[in-house]
Amino acid sequence: MIDDTVARTQVVEAADQLFYAHGVQAVGMDAVRTAAGVSLKRIYSLFPSKDALVAAVLERRRAQWNAGIAASAARAATVREKILAVFDFLDAWFREADFNGCAFINAYGELHDGNPDVTRTVREQKAAFQRYVADLVRDAGAPEPLAAQIAILAEGAQTTAAIAGTPEAAGQARAAAEVLIDAALA
Amino acid sequence: MIDDTVARTQVVEAADQLFYAHGVQAVGMDAVRTAAGVSLKRIYSLFPSKDALVAAVLERRRAQWNAGIAASAARAATVREKILAVFDFLDAWFREADFNGCAFINAYGELHDGNPDVTRTVREQKAAFQRYVADLVRDAGAPEPLAAQIAILAEGAQTTAAIAGTPEAAGQARAAAEVLIDAALA
DNA sequence: TACGATAGAGAACGGTCGTTCTCAATGCAA
DNA sequence: TTGCATTGAGAACGACCGTTCTCTATCGTA
């Protein structure tokens, strides 16, 4: 038998890919079992319900998002560039073959009604991102309202790129962010 | 028996409200029947399938969006104000009690996988909005890239307001749009 | 080698959904 | 009034889903 940790990772990764590509409700637990190569019994011993699996998938997405943003920011020299690094991260993400919009937004739209945990998780994820941007804006010495504007650009770029099926929204949002930052610091 | 047109309107309005509040997949045709006061047999004589009803609901949303944007723009004196009127429209919408994000984005996230019609409809709706903004930007004599930036702000405001559950994203996006317009015209 | 615990495969169960069908009631034509 | 077409209400059907259960095979241990 494979290790619990390994099995758990396989299940979450398979579920993430399927949920993200097809939507949570469109994917049955049988499909997760087949993709993960882990028996249903095992899956239900690792996660008490499909909702718990969804929560684990969102937690994985949260860690990936934070790591990606941090790595992109680490390549930036100035605070201004760290803010813009958000859009560089988005640009690279939008160009990935399986990009299909923000998993949190998708999950919220699909599940907010019957799953309060999802609503709370998504709301917290977005709030955390806004705090991250707000910290950078403060470090840059710019007025506070800039933070919300940058966050809105990032959200809009994600849905625009997802629906249009093209990545250029990242660059467009980045250009707008540059103008807003410069205006705020002037 | 009530008129076909009246029955159709009742069904679409009831379905719209239920789909928007709870998600399409979470609402059964029985619930639509009860809310609309129209028998299942009648519903299926008006719409060949649930997918067709979803298409009719999205068409209704499209007309409402266009009418709302046009009415808001009609109250504006200058081209610059017509662009900003988009965010005034969003502000009023975000404050409605049942606001729950953009119905097109929600439908896309939930149904894009198994319903290509939805994908096409949503993509076309967003493209039409971008053309609308692009026309205003051209009339204002501003460079073309401003249009995409305004559209991204509008998209981001919708998802931000929906997830946060508060309406202030409209004003924040409007302030950002003002800065971008002024910078583009300078 | 014999045995008991455990795992995987998948059948089974209860529920729900989209769609169709039944059947009694209604309204209209002659 | 009689007969017929049509309607609404809701039962019925087939499919699918989340979850649990059964059964067989396997593995570690003595």
XYZ file of C-alpha atoms (C1' of nucleotides) in Angstrom:
432
model
C 0.000 0.000 0.000
C 1.248 3.461 -0.794
C 1.896 5.912 1.991
C -0.983 8.014 3.292
C 0.816 11.235 2.414
C 1.557 10.062 -1.098
C -2.001 8.847 -1.652
C -3.369 12.112 -0.316
C -1.201 14.110 -2.680
C -2.231 11.974 -5.637
C -5.916 12.401 -4.831
C -5.690 16.162 -4.346
C -3.647 16.642 -7.517
C -6.012 14.538 -9.604
C -9.077 16.215 -8.116
C -7.567 19.646 -8.641
C -6.911 19.010 -12.288
C -10.364 17.544 -12.910
C -12.286 20.113 -10.854
C -10.386 22.970 -12.464
C -10.894 21.715 -15.995
C -14.516 20.583 -15.768
C -16.012 22.160 -12.652
C -16.530 20.477 -9.299
C -20.080 19.301 -9.825
C -19.314 17.893 -13.253
C -16.675 15.529 -11.847
C -17.758 12.430 -9.959
C -15.777 10.718 -7.282
C -15.365 7.759 -9.632
C -13.436 9.991 -12.012
C -11.208 11.149 -9.162
C -10.595 7.542 -8.188
C -9.611 6.586 -11.725
C -7.354 9.609 -12.237
C -5.677 9.280 -8.842
C -5.354 5.496 -8.925
C -6.607 5.342 -5.337
C -9.633 3.300 -4.321
C -12.849 5.013 -3.272
C -12.551 3.464 0.162
C -9.116 4.965 0.573
C -10.252 8.364 -0.672
C -13.052 8.383 1.887
C -10.625 7.385 4.617
C -8.438 10.369 3.701
C -11.285 12.844 3.163
C -14.633 12.444 4.922
C -16.588 13.882 2.017
C -16.301 15.471 -1.398
C -16.634 18.865 0.268
C -13.535 18.124 2.340
C -11.686 17.186 -0.837
C -12.754 20.473 -2.398
C -11.384 22.288 0.650
C -8.060 20.462 0.294
C -7.894 21.370 -3.388
C -8.494 25.038 -2.607
C -5.809 24.942 0.080
C -3.398 23.538 -2.498
C -4.319 26.350 -4.893
C -3.767 28.877 -2.136
C -0.252 27.601 -1.482
C 0.542 27.595 -5.203
C -0.717 31.145 -5.618
C 1.281 32.435 -2.668
C 4.428 30.650 -3.820
C 4.070 31.966 -7.367
C 3.502 35.524 -6.266
C 6.416 35.346 -3.836
C 8.770 33.911 -6.465
C 7.792 36.600 -8.934
C 8.271 39.328 -6.329
C 11.654 37.893 -5.349
C 12.914 38.648 -8.860
C 11.976 42.324 -8.479
C 14.462 44.903 -7.227
C 12.177 47.722 -6.144
C 8.844 47.889 -4.379
C 7.270 49.288 -7.510
C 8.542 46.293 -9.443
C 7.255 43.931 -6.760
C 3.773 45.307 -7.312
C 4.103 44.882 -11.055
C 5.489 41.384 -10.513
C 1.925 40.326 -9.701
C 1.044 40.884 -13.349
C 4.153 39.113 -14.584
C 3.062 36.127 -12.551
C -0.414 36.355 -14.075
C 1.044 36.616 -17.572
C 2.988 33.391 -17.182
C -0.046 31.658 -15.667
C -2.407 32.779 -18.439
C -0.071 31.211 -20.993
C -0.227 27.784 -19.410
C -2.161 25.343 -21.570
C -4.685 24.415 -18.906
C -5.362 27.955 -17.642
C -9.057 28.268 -16.989
C -9.494 31.315 -14.768
C -9.163 31.712 -11.027
C -10.054 28.464 -9.261
C -11.389 30.429 -6.298
C -13.727 32.512 -8.409
C -14.877 29.401 -10.253
C -15.493 27.525 -7.017
C -17.325 30.471 -5.509
C -19.646 30.820 -8.476
C -20.416 27.134 -8.518
C -20.596 26.245 -4.836
C -21.209 29.314 -2.695
C -24.857 28.447 -2.225
C -24.616 25.010 -0.646
C -21.144 25.165 0.845
C -20.434 28.009 3.290
C -16.864 26.755 3.781
C -16.112 27.522 0.156
C -17.488 31.047 0.496
C -15.353 31.661 3.558
C -12.213 30.191 1.996
C -12.576 32.179 -1.217
C -13.305 35.392 0.626
C -10.281 34.871 2.878
C -8.027 34.137 -0.098
C -9.037 37.343 -1.831
C -8.705 39.335 1.394
C -5.204 37.929 1.923
C -4.180 39.014 -1.560
C -5.530 42.488 -0.912
C -3.509 42.664 2.311
C -0.402 41.571 0.389
C -0.888 44.350 -2.143
C -1.708 46.855 0.597
C 1.583 46.079 2.337
C 3.522 46.698 -0.876
C 1.641 49.929 -1.514
C 2.440 51.130 1.978
C 6.108 50.208 1.507
C 6.126 52.204 -1.703
C 4.792 55.213 0.125
C 1.722 55.451 -2.063
C -1.767 56.365 -0.813
C -3.827 53.448 0.453
C -6.553 53.459 -2.248
C -3.989 52.341 -4.819
C -3.987 48.881 -3.267
C -7.631 48.178 -4.015
C -7.181 49.453 -7.562
C -4.255 47.107 -8.187
C -6.212 44.177 -6.769
C -9.202 44.962 -8.978
C -6.947 45.018 -12.036
C -5.554 41.610 -11.087
C -9.043 40.144 -10.641
C -10.280 41.625 -13.881
C -7.296 40.321 -15.782
C -7.991 36.804 -14.555
C -11.623 36.684 -15.666
C -10.899 38.521 -18.902
C -8.112 36.135 -19.835
C -10.198 33.104 -18.884
C -13.245 34.044 -20.922
C -11.400 35.472 -23.908
C -9.057 32.490 -23.895
C -6.076 34.762 -24.543
C -3.315 36.007 -22.208
C -3.001 39.657 -23.208
C -5.103 40.922 -20.295
C -2.074 40.489 -18.026
C -0.012 42.963 -20.010
C -2.929 45.371 -20.340
C -3.527 45.285 -16.593
C 0.194 45.720 -15.963
C 0.287 48.836 -18.107
C -2.706 50.242 -16.236
C -1.027 49.455 -12.929
C 2.083 51.359 -14.001
C 0.005 54.439 -14.762
C -1.840 54.171 -11.444
C 1.358 53.703 -9.438
C 3.064 56.646 -11.102
C 0.019 58.854 -10.560
C -0.212 57.812 -6.915
C 3.452 58.603 -6.276
C 3.409 61.930 -8.090
C -54.391 29.123 -20.383
C -52.074 32.077 -20.192
C -50.503 33.429 -23.319
C -47.322 31.823 -24.625
C -45.433 35.097 -24.373
C -46.553 35.680 -20.806
C -45.734 32.123 -19.760
C -42.339 32.360 -21.407
C -41.557 35.564 -19.560
C -42.635 34.095 -16.250
C -40.448 31.027 -16.762
C -37.379 33.009 -17.804
C -37.752 35.464 -14.926
C -38.190 32.715 -12.346
C -35.301 30.702 -13.781
C -33.091 33.778 -13.882
C -33.679 34.560 -10.244
C -33.129 30.967 -9.121
C -30.121 30.292 -11.339
C -28.493 33.569 -10.323
C -29.038 33.029 -6.616
C -28.170 29.332 -6.357
C -26.325 28.397 -9.541
C -27.746 26.615 -12.566
C -26.901 23.072 -11.554
C -28.250 23.541 -8.039
C -31.728 24.432 -9.329
C -33.971 21.681 -10.652
C -36.664 22.136 -13.228
C -39.214 21.377 -10.508
C -38.103 24.499 -8.662
C -38.466 26.542 -11.836
C -41.950 25.132 -12.315
C -42.992 26.032 -8.796
C -41.516 29.534 -8.935
C -42.912 30.303 -12.374
C -46.323 28.736 -11.801
C -46.088 27.035 -15.176
C -46.383 23.285 -15.610
C -43.359 21.223 -16.577
C -45.102 20.154 -19.771
C -45.603 23.782 -20.720
C -42.017 24.689 -19.891
C -40.771 21.915 -22.148
C -43.081 23.080 -24.927
C -41.559 26.568 -24.646
C -37.945 25.442 -24.217
C -36.718 22.124 -25.603
C -34.261 21.603 -22.745
C -32.777 23.168 -19.650
C -29.834 24.305 -21.746
C -32.211 26.272 -23.952
C -33.703 27.870 -20.859
C -30.228 28.824 -19.701
C -29.612 30.436 -23.085
C -32.835 32.429 -22.753
C -31.860 33.569 -19.270
C -28.465 34.759 -20.504
C -30.134 36.588 -23.381
C -32.366 38.348 -20.848
C -29.297 39.308 -18.800
C -27.627 40.628 -21.913
C -30.557 42.905 -22.682
C -30.677 44.131 -19.088
C -26.967 44.888 -19.071
C -27.129 46.790 -22.326
C -30.168 48.764 -21.201
C -28.585 49.609 -17.855
C -25.323 50.755 -19.404
C -27.168 52.813 -22.013
C -29.388 54.483 -19.418
C -26.388 55.343 -17.276
C -24.513 56.738 -20.270
C -27.551 58.769 -21.311
C -27.265 60.734 -18.076
C -23.675 61.712 -18.904
C -22.842 64.911 -20.739
C -19.331 64.191 -22.019
C -17.632 61.163 -23.502
C -15.391 60.998 -20.466
C -18.448 60.857 -18.250
C -20.023 58.201 -20.443
C -17.015 55.978 -19.810
C -17.240 56.607 -16.075
C -20.996 55.973 -16.222
C -20.148 52.276 -16.565
C -18.915 52.329 -12.983
C -21.922 54.296 -11.762
C -24.090 51.571 -13.240
C -21.985 48.934 -11.490
C -22.220 50.831 -8.201
C -26.018 50.835 -8.271
C -26.079 47.159 -9.263
C -23.671 46.107 -6.501
C -26.000 47.689 -3.956
C -28.993 45.626 -4.993
C -29.914 43.070 -2.356
C -29.633 40.062 -4.646
C -26.374 41.057 -6.334
C -24.249 37.978 -6.742
C -21.621 38.782 -9.326
C -21.755 38.720 -13.093
C -24.213 36.094 -14.297
C -22.091 35.484 -17.386
C -18.948 34.825 -15.404
C -20.872 32.573 -13.043
C -22.423 30.642 -15.913
C -19.082 30.318 -17.657
C -17.369 28.941 -14.588
C -20.117 26.460 -13.940
C -21.083 25.306 -17.432
C -18.315 26.000 -19.935
C -17.243 22.383 -19.961
C -20.441 20.660 -21.037
C -22.199 23.489 -22.812
C -20.328 25.133 -25.691
C -23.265 27.486 -26.310
C -22.680 29.052 -22.905
C -19.001 29.582 -23.638
C -19.797 31.257 -26.931
C -22.544 33.439 -25.444
C -20.397 34.611 -22.544
C -17.424 35.292 -24.771
C -19.587 37.285 -27.162
C -21.129 39.295 -24.307
C -17.729 40.289 -22.976
C -16.465 41.081 -26.474
C -19.506 43.301 -27.089
C -18.798 45.230 -23.889
C -15.199 45.700 -24.932
C -16.358 47.054 -28.300
C -18.713 49.440 -26.499
C -15.883 50.797 -24.362
C -13.549 50.923 -27.358
C -16.039 53.115 -29.233
C -16.239 55.542 -26.318
C -12.454 55.633 -25.993
C -12.127 56.409 -29.678
C -14.747 59.156 -29.401
C -12.790 60.617 -26.505
C -9.679 60.725 -28.653
C -7.732 58.518 -26.265
C -5.268 55.814 -27.350
C -6.822 52.413 -28.004
C -5.194 50.479 -25.113
C -7.243 52.476 -22.636
C -10.341 50.535 -23.653
C -9.011 47.175 -22.513
C -7.863 48.715 -19.244
C -11.315 50.138 -18.529
C -12.937 46.812 -19.352
C -10.553 44.953 -17.040
C -11.401 47.360 -14.223
C -15.104 46.716 -14.764
C -14.614 42.936 -14.710
C -12.458 43.076 -11.620
C -14.948 45.270 -9.801
C -17.712 42.739 -10.441
C -15.856 39.743 -9.043
C -14.382 41.731 -6.183
C -17.774 43.063 -5.127
C -19.380 39.644 -5.450
C -16.846 37.800 -3.342
C -16.330 40.515 -0.744
C -20.076 41.042 -0.518
C -19.593 44.819 -0.464
C -20.133 47.457 -3.166
C -17.097 49.690 -2.743
C -15.180 48.096 -5.622
C -17.279 50.148 -8.042
C -16.055 53.443 -6.613
C -12.482 52.185 -6.401
C -12.543 51.086 -10.028
C -14.139 54.391 -11.036
C -11.350 56.340 -9.360
C -8.765 54.195 -11.154
C -10.562 54.769 -14.455
C -10.432 58.517 -13.933
C -6.679 58.388 -13.457
C -6.231 56.198 -16.534
C -8.423 58.409 -18.716
C -6.652 61.574 -17.643
C -3.259 59.978 -18.222
C -4.328 58.738 -21.656
C -5.569 62.169 -22.702
C -2.539 64.052 -21.379
C 2.073 -23.033 6.310
C -1.948 -21.049 8.535
C -4.390 -16.982 9.994
C -6.264 -12.567 10.822
C -6.298 -7.890 9.512
C -6.557 -4.884 5.695
C -6.809 -3.174 0.984
C -8.788 -2.658 -3.575
C -12.458 -3.294 -7.005
C -16.669 -2.441 -7.834
C -21.613 -3.495 -6.708
C -25.255 -1.522 -4.126
C -28.097 2.070 -1.975
C -30.645 6.156 -1.406
C -31.429 10.380 -3.443
C -31.833 13.762 -7.118
C -32.190 15.423 -11.742
C -33.809 16.183 -16.615
C -37.271 14.558 -19.273
C -41.473 12.044 -20.573
C -45.871 10.007 -19.688
C -50.484 9.272 -17.552
C -54.803 10.728 -16.540
C -58.400 13.414 -14.994
C -60.266 18.069 -15.775
C -61.346 21.776 -18.835
C -62.917 24.356 -22.762
C -64.661 24.632 -27.279
C -67.171 23.053 -31.694
C -71.320 21.295 -33.470
C -75.353 18.027 -24.501
C -71.771 15.279 -26.574
C -67.268 14.422 -28.144
C -62.623 15.743 -28.841
C -58.415 18.102 -28.321
C -55.608 20.209 -24.953
C -54.069 21.370 -20.439
C -52.063 21.034 -15.713
C -50.507 18.260 -11.875
C -47.619 15.202 -10.718
C -46.122 10.287 -11.085
C -42.787 7.657 -13.540
C -38.442 6.647 -15.865
C -33.710 6.220 -16.682
C -29.423 7.993 -15.559
C -26.064 9.650 -12.454
C -23.932 10.992 -7.996
C -22.046 10.697 -3.218
C -21.386 7.384 -0.042
C -21.266 2.761 1.985
C -20.904 -2.150 1.808
C -19.435 -6.782 0.177
C -16.242 -9.892 -1.172
C -12.038 -11.508 -2.598
C -7.069 -11.287 -2.564
C -3.049 -10.019 -0.392
C 0.347 -9.407 3.156
C 2.753 -9.612 7.561
C 3.305 -12.580 11.452
C 3.867 -16.688 14.125
